[in-house]
PDB file of C-alpha atoms in Angstrom:
ATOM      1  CA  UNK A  69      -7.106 -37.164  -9.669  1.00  0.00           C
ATOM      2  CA  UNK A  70      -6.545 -35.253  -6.812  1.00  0.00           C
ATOM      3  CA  UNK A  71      -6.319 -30.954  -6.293  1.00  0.00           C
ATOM      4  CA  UNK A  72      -2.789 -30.977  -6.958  1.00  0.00           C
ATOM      5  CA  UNK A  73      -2.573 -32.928 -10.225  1.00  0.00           C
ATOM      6  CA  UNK A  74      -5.838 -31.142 -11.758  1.00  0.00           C
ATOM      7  CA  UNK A  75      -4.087 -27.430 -10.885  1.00  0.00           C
ATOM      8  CA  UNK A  76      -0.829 -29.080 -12.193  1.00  0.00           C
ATOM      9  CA  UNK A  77      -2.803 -30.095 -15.253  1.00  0.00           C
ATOM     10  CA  UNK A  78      -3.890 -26.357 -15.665  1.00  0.00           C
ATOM     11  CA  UNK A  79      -3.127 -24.179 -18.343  1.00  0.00           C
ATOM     12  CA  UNK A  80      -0.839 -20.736 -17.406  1.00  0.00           C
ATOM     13  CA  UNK A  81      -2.761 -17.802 -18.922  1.00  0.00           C
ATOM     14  CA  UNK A  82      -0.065 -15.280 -18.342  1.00  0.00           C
ATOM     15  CA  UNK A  83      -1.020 -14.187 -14.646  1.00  0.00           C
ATOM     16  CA  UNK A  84       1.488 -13.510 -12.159  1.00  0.00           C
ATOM     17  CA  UNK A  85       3.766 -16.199 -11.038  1.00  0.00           C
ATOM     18  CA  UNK A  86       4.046 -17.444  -7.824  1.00  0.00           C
ATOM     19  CA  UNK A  87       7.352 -18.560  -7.854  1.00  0.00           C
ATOM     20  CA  UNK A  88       8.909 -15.002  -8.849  1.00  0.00           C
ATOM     21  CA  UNK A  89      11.523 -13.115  -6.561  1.00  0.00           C
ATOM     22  CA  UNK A  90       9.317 -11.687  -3.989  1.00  0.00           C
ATOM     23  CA  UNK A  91      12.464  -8.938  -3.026  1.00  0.00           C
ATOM     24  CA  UNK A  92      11.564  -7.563  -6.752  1.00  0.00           C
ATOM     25  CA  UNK A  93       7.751  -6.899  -4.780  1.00  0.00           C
ATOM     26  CA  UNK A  94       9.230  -5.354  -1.794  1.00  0.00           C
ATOM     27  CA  UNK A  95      11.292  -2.772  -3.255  1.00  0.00           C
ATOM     28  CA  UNK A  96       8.801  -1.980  -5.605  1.00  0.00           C
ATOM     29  CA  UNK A  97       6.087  -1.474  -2.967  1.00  0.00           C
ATOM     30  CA  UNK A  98       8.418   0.347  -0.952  1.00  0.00           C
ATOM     31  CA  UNK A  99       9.253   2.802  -3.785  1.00  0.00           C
ATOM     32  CA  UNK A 100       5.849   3.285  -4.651  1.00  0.00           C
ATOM     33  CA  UNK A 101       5.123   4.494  -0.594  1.00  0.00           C
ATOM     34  CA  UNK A 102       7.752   6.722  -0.886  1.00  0.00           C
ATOM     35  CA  UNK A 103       6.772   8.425  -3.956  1.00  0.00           C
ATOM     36  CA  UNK A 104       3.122   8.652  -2.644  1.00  0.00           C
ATOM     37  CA  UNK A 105       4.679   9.863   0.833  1.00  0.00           C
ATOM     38  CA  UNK A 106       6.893  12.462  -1.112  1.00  0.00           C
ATOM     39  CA  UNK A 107       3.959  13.494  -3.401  1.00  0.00           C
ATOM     40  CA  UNK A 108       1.348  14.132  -0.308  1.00  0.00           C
ATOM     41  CA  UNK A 109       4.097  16.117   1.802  1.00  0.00           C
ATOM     42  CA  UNK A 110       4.922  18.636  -1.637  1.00  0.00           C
ATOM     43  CA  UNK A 111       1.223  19.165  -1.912  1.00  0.00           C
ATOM     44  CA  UNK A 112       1.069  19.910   1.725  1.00  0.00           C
ATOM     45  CA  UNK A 113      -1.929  17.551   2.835  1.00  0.00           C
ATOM     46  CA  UNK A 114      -0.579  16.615   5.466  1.00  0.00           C
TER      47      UNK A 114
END
């Protein structure tokens, strides 16, 4: 049995997947910079 077939074998316990649409991740990390960029200029620390 090699690495492969035993993480093959493996159970999913509900985890992120890797095969997802990694855009989805972009634009959400990119949203969530521009809210914290938008929050930090209001409060003027910066």
């Amino acid at each position: 049995m090699t690495a492969h077939t035993a993480s093959a074998a493996r159970a999913r316990t509900g985890g992120p997947k890797d095969d997802g649409p990694k855009i989805v991740e972009q634009i959400a990390g990119w949203v969530l910079v521009a809210v914290i960029a938008m929050l930090v200029t209001q409060l003027g620390l910066l």
